[in-house]
Tab-separated table of C-alpha atoms and ligand atoms in Angstrom:
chain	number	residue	atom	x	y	z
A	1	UNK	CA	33.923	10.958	-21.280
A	2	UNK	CA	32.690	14.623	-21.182
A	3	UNK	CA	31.666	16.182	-24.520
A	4	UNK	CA	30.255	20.186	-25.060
A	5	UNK	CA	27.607	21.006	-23.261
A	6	UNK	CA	25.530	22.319	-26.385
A	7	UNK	CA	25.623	19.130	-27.900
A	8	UNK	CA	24.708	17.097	-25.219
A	9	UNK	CA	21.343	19.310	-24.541
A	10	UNK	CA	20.109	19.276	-27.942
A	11	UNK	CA	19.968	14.942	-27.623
A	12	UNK	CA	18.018	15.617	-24.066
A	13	UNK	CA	15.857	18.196	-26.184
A	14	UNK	CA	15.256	15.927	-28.596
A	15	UNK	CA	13.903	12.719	-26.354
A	16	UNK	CA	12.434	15.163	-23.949
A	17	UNK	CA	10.571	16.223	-27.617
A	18	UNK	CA	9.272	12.766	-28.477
A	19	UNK	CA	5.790	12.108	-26.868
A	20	UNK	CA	5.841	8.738	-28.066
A	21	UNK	CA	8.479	7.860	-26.237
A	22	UNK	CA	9.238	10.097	-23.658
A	23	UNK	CA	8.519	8.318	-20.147
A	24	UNK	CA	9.849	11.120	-17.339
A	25	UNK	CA	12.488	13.719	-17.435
A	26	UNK	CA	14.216	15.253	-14.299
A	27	UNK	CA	16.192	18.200	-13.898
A	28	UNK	CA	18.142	18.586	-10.657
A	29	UNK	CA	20.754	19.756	-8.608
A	30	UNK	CA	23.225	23.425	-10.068
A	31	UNK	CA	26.369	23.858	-11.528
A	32	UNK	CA	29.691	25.130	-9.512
A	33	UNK	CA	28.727	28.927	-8.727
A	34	UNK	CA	24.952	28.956	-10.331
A	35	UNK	CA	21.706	28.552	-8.985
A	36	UNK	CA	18.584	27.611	-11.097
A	37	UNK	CA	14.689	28.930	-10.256
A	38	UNK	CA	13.994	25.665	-9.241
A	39	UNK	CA	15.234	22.778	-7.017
A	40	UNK	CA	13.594	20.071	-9.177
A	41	UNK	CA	11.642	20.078	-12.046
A	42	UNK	CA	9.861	16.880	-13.649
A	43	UNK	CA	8.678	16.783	-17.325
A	44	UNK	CA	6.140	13.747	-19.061
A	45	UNK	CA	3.474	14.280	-21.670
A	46	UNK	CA	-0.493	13.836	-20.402
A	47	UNK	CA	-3.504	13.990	-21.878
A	48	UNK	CA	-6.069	16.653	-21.458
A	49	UNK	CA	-9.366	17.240	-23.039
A	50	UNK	CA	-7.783	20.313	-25.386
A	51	UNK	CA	-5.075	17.993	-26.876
A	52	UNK	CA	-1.565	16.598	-25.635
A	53	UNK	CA	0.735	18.340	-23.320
A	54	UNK	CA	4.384	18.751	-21.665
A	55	UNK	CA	3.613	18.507	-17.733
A	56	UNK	CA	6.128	20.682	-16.086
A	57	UNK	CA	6.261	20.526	-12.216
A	58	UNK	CA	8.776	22.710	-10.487
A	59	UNK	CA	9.512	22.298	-7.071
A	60	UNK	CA	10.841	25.208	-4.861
A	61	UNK	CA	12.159	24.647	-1.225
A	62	UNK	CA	8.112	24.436	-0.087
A	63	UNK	CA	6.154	23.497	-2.995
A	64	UNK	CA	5.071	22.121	-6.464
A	65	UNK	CA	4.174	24.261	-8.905
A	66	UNK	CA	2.231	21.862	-12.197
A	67	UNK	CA	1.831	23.741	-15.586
A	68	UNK	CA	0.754	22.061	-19.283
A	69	UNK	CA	2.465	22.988	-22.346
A	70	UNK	CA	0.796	22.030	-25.452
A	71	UNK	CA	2.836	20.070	-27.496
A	72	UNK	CA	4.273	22.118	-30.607
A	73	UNK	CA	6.083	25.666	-29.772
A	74	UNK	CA	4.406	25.923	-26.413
A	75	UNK	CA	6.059	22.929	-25.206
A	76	UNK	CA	9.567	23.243	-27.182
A	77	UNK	CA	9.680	27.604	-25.316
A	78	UNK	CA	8.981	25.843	-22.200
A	79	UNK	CA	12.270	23.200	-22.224
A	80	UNK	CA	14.061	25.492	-23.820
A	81	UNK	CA	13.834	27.598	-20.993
A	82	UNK	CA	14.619	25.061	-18.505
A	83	UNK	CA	17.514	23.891	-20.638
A	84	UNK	CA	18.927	27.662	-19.904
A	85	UNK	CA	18.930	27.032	-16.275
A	86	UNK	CA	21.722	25.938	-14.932
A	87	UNK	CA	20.790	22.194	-13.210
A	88	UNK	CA	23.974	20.380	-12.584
A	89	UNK	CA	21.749	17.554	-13.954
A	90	UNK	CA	18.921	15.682	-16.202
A	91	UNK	CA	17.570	12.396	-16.308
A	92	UNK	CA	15.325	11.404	-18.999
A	93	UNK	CA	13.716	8.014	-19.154
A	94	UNK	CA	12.735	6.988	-22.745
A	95	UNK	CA	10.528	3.792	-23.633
A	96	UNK	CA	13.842	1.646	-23.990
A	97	UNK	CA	16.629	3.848	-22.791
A	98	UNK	CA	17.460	6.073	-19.369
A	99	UNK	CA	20.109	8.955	-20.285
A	100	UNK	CA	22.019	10.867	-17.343
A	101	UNK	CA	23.708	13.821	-18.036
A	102	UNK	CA	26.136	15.777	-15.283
A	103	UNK	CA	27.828	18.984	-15.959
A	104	UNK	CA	31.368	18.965	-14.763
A	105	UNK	CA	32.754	21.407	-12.977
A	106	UNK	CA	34.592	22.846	-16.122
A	107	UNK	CA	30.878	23.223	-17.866
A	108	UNK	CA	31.078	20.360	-19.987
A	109	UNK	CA	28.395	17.382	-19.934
A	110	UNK	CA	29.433	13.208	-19.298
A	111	UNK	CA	26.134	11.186	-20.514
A	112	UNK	CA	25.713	7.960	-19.845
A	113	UNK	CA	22.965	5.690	-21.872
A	114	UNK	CA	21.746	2.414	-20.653
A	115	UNK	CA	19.454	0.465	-22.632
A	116	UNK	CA	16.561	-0.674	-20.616
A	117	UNK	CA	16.033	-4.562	-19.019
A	118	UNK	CA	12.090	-4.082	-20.917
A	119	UNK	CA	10.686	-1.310	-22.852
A	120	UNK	CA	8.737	0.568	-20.169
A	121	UNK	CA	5.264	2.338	-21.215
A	122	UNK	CA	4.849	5.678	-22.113
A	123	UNK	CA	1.519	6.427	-19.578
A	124	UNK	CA	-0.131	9.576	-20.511
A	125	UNK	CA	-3.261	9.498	-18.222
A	126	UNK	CA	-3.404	13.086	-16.246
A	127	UNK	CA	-4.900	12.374	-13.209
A	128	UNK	CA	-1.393	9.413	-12.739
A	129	UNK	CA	-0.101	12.921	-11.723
A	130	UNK	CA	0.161	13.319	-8.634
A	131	UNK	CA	3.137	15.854	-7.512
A	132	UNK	CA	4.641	14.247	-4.574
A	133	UNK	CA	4.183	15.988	-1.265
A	134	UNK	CA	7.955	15.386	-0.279
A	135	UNK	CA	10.134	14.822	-3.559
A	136	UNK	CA	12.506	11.818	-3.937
A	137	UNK	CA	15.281	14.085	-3.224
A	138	UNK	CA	14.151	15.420	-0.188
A	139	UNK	CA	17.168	15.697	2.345
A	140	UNK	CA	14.982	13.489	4.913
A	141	UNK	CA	14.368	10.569	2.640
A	142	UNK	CA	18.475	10.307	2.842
A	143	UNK	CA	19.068	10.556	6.440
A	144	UNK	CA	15.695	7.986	6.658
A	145	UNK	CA	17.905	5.773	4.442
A	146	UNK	CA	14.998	5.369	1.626
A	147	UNK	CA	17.333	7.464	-1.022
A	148	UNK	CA	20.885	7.214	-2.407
A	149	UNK	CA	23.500	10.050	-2.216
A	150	UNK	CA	21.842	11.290	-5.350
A	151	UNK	CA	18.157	11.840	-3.549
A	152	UNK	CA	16.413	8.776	-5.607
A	153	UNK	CA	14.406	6.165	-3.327
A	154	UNK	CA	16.410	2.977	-3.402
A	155	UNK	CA	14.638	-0.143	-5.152
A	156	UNK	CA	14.122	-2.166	-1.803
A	157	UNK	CA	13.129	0.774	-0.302
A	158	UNK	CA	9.991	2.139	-2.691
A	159	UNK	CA	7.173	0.310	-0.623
A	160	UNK	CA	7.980	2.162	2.701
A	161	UNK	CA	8.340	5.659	0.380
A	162	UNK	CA	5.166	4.950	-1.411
A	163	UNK	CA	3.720	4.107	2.230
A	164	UNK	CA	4.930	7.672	4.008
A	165	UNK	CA	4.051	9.024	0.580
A	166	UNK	CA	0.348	8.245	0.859
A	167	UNK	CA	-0.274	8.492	4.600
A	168	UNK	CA	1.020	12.259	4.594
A	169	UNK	CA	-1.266	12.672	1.579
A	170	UNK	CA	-4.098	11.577	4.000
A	171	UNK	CA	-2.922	13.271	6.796
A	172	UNK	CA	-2.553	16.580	4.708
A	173	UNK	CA	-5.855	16.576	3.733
A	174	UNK	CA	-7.191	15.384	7.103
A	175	UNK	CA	-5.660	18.376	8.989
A	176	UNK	CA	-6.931	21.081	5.613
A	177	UNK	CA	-10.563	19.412	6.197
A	178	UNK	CA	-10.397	19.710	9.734
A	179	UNK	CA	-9.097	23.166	9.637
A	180	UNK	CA	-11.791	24.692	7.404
A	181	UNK	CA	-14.488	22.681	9.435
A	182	UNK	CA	-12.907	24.098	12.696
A	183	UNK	CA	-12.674	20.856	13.904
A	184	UNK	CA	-9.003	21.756	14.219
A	185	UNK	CA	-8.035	24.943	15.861
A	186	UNK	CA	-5.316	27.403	13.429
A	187	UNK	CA	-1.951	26.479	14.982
A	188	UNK	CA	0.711	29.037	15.716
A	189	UNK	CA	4.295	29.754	16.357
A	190	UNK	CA	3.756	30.104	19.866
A	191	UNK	CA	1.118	27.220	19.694
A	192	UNK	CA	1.929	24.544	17.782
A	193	UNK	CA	-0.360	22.262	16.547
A	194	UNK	CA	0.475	19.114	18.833
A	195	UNK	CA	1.297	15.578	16.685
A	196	UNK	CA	2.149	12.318	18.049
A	197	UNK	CA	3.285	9.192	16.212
A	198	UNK	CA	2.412	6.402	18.063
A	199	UNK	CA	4.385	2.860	17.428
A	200	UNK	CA	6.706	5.406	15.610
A	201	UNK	CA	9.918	2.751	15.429
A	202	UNK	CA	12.413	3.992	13.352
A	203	UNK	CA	10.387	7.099	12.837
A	204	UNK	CA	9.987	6.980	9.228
A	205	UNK	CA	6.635	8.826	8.788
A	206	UNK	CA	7.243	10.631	12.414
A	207	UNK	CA	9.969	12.486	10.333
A	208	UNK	CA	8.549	12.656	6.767
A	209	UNK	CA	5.716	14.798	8.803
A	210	UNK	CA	7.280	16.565	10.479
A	211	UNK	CA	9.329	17.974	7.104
A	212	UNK	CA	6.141	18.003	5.428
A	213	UNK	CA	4.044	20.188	7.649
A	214	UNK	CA	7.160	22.516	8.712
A	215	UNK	CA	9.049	22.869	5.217
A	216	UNK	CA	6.226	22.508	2.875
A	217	UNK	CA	3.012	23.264	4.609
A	218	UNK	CA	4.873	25.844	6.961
A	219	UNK	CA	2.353	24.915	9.665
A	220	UNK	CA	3.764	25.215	13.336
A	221	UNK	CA	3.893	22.166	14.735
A	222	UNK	CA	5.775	20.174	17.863
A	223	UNK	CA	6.035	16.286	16.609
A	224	UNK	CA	6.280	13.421	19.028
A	225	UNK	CA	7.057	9.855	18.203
A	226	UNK	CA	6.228	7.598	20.913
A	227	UNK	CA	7.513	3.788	20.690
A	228	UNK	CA	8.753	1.091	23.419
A	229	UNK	CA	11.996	0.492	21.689
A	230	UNK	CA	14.221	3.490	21.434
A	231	UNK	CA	16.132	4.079	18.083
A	232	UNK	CA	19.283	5.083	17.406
A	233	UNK	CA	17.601	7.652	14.485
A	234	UNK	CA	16.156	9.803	17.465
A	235	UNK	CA	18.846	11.302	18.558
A	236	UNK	CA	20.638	11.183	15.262
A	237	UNK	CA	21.177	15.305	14.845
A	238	UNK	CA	21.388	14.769	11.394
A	239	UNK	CA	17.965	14.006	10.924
A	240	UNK	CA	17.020	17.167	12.767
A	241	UNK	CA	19.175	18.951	10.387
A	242	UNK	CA	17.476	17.513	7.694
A	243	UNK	CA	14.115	17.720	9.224
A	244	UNK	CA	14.551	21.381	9.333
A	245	UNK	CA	13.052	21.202	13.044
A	246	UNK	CA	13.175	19.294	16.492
A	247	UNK	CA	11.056	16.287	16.976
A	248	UNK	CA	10.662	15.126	20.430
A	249	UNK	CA	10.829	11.192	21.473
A	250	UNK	CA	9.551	9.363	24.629
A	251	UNK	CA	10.171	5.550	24.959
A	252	UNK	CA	7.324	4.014	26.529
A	253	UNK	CA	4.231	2.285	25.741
A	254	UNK	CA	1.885	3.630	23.418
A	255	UNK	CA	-0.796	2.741	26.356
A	256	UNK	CA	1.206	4.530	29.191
A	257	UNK	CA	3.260	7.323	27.796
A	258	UNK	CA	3.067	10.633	29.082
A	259	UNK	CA	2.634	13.292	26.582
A	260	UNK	CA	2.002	16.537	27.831
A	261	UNK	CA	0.365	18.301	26.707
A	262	UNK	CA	-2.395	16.239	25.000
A	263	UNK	CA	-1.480	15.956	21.389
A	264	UNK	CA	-4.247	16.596	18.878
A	265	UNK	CA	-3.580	14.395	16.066
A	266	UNK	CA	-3.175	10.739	16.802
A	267	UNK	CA	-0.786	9.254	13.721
A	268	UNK	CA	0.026	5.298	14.074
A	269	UNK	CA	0.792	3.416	10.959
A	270	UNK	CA	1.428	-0.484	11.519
A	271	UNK	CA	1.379	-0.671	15.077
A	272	UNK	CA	0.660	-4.272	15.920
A	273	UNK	CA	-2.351	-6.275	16.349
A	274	UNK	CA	-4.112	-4.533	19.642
A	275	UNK	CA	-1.425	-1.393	19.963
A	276	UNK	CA	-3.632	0.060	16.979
A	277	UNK	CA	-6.353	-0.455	19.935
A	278	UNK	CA	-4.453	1.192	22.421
A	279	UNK	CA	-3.270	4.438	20.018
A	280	UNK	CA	-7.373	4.786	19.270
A	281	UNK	CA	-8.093	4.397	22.883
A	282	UNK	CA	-5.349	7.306	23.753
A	283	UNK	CA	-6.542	9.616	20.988
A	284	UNK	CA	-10.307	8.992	22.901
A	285	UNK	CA	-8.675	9.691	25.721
A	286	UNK	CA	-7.192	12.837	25.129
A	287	UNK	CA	-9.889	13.910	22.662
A	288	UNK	CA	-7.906	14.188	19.693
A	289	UNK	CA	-9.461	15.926	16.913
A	290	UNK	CA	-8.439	13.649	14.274
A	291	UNK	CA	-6.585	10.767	14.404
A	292	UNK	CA	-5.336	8.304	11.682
A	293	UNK	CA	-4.777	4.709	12.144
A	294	UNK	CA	-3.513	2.147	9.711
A	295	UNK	CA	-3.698	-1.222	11.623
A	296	UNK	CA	-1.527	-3.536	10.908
A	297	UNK	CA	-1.954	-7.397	12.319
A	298	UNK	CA	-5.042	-8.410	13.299
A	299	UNK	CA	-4.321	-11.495	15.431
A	300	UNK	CA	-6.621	-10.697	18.352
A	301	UNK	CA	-10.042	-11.168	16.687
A	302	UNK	CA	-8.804	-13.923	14.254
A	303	UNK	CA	-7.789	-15.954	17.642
A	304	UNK	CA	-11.566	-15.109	19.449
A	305	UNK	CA	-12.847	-16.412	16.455
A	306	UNK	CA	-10.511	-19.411	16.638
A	307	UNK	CA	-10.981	-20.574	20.070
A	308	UNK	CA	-14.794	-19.644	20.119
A	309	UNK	CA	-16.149	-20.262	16.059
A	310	UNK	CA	-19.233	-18.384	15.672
A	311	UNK	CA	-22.652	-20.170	15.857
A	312	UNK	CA	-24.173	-21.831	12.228
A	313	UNK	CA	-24.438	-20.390	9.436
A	314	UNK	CA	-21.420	-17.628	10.520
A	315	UNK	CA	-18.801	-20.835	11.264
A	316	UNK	CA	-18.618	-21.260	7.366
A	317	UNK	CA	-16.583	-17.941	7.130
A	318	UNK	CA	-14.552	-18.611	9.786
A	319	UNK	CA	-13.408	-22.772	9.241
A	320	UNK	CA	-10.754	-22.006	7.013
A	321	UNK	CA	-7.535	-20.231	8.499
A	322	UNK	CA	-7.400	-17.665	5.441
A	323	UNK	CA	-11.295	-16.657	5.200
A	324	UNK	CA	-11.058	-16.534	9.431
A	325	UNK	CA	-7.649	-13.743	9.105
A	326	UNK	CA	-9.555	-12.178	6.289
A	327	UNK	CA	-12.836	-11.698	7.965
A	328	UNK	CA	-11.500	-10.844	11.276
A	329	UNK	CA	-9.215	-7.871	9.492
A	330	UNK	CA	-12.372	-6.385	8.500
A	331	UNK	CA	-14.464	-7.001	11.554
A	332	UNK	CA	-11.677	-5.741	13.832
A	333	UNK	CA	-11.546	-2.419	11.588
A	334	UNK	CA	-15.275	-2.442	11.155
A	335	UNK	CA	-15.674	-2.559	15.130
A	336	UNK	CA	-13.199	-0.107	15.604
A	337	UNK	CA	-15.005	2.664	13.417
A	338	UNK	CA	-17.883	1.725	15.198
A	339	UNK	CA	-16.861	2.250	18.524
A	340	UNK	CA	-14.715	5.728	17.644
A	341	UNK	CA	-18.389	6.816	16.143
A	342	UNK	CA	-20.187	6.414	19.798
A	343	UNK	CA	-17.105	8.475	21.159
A	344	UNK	CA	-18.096	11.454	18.965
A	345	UNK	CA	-16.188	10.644	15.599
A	346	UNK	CA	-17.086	10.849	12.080
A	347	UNK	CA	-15.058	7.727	10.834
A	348	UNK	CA	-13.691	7.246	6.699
A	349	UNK	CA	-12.184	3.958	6.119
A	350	UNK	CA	-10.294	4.214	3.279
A	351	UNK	CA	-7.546	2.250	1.407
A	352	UNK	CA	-4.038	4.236	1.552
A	353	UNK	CA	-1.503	2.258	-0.407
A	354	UNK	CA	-2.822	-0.392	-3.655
A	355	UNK	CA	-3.248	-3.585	-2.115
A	356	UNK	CA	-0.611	-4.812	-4.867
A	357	UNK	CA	1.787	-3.175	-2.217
A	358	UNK	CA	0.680	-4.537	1.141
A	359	UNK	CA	-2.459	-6.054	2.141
A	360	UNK	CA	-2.176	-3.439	5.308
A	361	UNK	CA	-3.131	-1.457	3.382
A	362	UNK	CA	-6.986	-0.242	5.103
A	363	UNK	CA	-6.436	3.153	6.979
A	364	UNK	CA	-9.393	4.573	9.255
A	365	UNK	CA	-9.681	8.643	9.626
A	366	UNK	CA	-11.291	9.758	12.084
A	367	UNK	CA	-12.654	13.161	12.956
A	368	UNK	CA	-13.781	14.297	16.352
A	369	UNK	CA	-16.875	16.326	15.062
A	370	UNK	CA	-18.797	15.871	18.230
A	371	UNK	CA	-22.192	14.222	16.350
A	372	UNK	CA	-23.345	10.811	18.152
A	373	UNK	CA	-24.483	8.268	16.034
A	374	UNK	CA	-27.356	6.790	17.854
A	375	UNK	CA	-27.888	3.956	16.178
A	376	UNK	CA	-24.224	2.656	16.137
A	377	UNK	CA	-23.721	1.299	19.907
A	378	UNK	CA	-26.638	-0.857	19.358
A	379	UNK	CA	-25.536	-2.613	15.939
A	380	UNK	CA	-22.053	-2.517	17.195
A	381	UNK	CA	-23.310	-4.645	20.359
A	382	UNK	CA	-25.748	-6.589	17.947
A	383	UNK	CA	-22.795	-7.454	16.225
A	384	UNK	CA	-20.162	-8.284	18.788
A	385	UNK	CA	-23.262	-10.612	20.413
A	386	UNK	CA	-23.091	-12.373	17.071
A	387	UNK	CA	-19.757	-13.175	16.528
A	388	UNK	CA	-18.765	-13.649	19.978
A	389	UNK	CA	-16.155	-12.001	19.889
A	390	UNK	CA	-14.368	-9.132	22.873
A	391	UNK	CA	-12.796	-6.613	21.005
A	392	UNK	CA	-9.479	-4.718	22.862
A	393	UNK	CA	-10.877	-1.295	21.797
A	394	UNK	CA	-14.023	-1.771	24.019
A	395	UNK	CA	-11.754	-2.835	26.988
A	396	UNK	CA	-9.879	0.130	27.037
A	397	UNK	CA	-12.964	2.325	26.559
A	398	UNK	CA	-14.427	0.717	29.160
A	399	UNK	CA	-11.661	1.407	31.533
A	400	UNK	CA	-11.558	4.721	30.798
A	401	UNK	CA	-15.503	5.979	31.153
A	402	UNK	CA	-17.422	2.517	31.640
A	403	UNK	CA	-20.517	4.753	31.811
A	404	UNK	CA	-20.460	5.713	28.332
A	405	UNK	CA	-19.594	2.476	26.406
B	501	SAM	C1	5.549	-2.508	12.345
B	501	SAM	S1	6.383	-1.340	13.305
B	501	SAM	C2	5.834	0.157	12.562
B	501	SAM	C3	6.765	1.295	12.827
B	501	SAM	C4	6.376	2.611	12.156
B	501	SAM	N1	5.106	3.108	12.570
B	501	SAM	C5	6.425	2.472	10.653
B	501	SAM	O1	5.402	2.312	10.033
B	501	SAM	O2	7.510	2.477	10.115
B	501	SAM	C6	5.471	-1.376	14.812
B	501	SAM	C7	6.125	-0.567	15.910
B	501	SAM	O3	5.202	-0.487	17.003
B	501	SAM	C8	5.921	-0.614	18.208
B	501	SAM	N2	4.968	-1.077	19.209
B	501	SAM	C9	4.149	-2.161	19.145
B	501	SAM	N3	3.402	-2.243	20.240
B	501	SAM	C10	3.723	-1.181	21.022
B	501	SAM	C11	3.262	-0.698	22.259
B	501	SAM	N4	2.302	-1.329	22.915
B	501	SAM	N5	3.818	0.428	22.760
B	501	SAM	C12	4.801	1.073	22.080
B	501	SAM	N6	5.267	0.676	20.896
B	501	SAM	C13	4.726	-0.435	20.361
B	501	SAM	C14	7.035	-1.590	17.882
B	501	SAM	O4	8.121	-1.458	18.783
B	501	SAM	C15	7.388	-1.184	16.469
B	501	SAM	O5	8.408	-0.207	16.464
């Protein structure tokens, strides 16, 4: 049932008010005829060293824009201002309530109140903030499927979110490191900075990029998405639409594809078991200046190591199935670095999602900076000898300059 408008903002000014019990407020979308400044803005109290604040972050069509309002009159001027803008809506999540309020078309507000299932805590730790690169309500997330009609991630859908979510977060600060260091030339309209998504599948972070870099970063850039199994998604021209910009697909191999010309940074996220190998060994191949891999599977190593147990005392981590998967995760990753550091990278391995969320969660960065590390092919081939074991990665090297592996 609708109600005045008046009435229904002063009970969103008051819980938005409460720093006890405020979780997160959202204002979105515009009434019939109006615009507000912003597309989205998100309000929840943090701490700081000078006392307790309202967080405001305001999203326009490229970026986030974070300010802190102490609480008291600072904080009330600042909702009170964004209460006079004309968002078609606000959500405001409470300890033990969530309230939505629409405006109608006529200019009155319908609230609806639901209780919530558990009291949820109020988390007031600043550095939790972390603006999202691509909001919820980003058009893509919709055509990807991840979000509703009203631009919020769906439940079963928050893992693969929270997965784009982080690897763009890597991959933006991969390609801003990489562009100071000049390890990354300055793209430009004309000349694009080249991107391929190897293993893409149903193009999930393929597209998130792509909207990223163009819309938000307003980088130039030409995306590919490479994967043996074409998807319907590719050619869907709604997702260009919402992309804001073309993204080219080949169906192929991630081993044989032709991609011309040679892109210059190497994505893959989950490809399985020894495609990981084969994106790495491409990126060597066309000298990628940074690549990012998060492996997924690890079956090759873990069935060496099964068919061929190392000698005494190294069988003890490798009789039982579990410590034998978990060992040869890390000594396929650990081999992999090594061998991308005697092509000329500088390798981070670093975790990209919390491990509560996947287990896949390892991702290895690598930078082509050039700078051999001498040392590395001999402990790498100290510790292959060791385990016994043939890793993919060295194959394909091998096939491509056996002189130099
Ligand atoms: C687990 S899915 C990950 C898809 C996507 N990267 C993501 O994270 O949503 C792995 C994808 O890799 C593709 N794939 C695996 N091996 C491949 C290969 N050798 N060449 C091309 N695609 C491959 C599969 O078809 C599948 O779409």
């Amino acid at each position: 049932m609708s109600e005045p408008l008046d009435a229904a903002l002063a009970r969103v000014t008051a819980h938005v008010l409460d720093p006890e019990r405020l979780v997160r407020a959202v204002a979105s979308g515009r009434r019939r005829g109006e615009r507000p400044q912003w597309r989205r803005v998100e309000l929840r109290y943090v701490d700081l060293r000078a006392g307790r604040a309202l967080q405001v972050t305001a999203y326009d069509d490229s970026q986030a824009h974070t300010a802190n309002h102490p609480v008291g009159d600072a904080a009330t001027g600042a909702l009170a201002s964004l209460l006079a803008e004309p968002f078609g809506n606000w959500h405001v999540d409470t300890a033990t309530e969530t309230h939505q309020l629409r405006v109608t078309k006529k200019g009155d507000a319908v609230v609806h109140t639901n209780p919530r299932e558990a009291p949820a805590m109020v988390d007031f730790e600043h550095d939790r903030e972390k603006s999202r690169l691509l909001p919820e309500d980003d058009p893509v997330f919709r055509v990807l499927g991840l979000a509703d009609e009203q631009g919020r991630i769906k439940p079963s859908r928050q893992g693969k979110y929270r997965q784009v979510e982080e690897f763009l977060r890597i991959l933006d600060s991969g390609i801003t490191d990489a562009l100071a260091a000049g390890h990354l030339r300055r793209p430009t309209a004309d000349d694009p900075l080249r991107i391929v998504d190897l293993g893409c599948g149903n193009a999930y972070l393929t597209l998130a990029a792509n909207r990223y870099l163009t819309a938000v970063r307003e980088l130039p850039v030409l995306v590919v998405g490479v994967d043996r199994r074409a998807q319907p998604r590719w050619t869907d021209p709604a997702v260009t639409e919402a992309v804001g910009a073309p993204t080219c697909f080949v169906e192929g191999t991630i081993g044989d594809a032709v991609v011309d010309p040679a892109p210059e940074v190497v994505l893959a996220l989950h490809a399985c078991d020894t495609a990981t190998d084969e994106a790495l060994a491409r990126a060597v191949e066309w000298g990628a200046p940074l690549v990012l891999a998060a492996p997924c599977c690890h079956h090759d190593l873990a069935a060496q190591l099964r068919r061929t147990p190392p000698p005494s005392p190294n069988s003890l981590l490798t009789r039982s199935g579990i410590l034998r998967e978990r060992l040869a995760d890390t000594l396929t990753d650990a081999v992999r670095g090594a061998l991308l550091r005697t092509r000329g990278y500088r390798v981070e391995v670093m975790q990209f999602v919390e491990s509560k969320h996947t287990p896949r969660n390892t991702l290895l960065r690598a930078t082509l900076t050039g700078a051999r590390d001498s040392g590395v092919g001999e402990e790498y081939a100290a510790l292959v000898a060791q385990w016994g074991v043939h890793p993919r990665l060295a194959e394909l090297l091998d096939e491509q300059s056996p002189a130099d592996a």
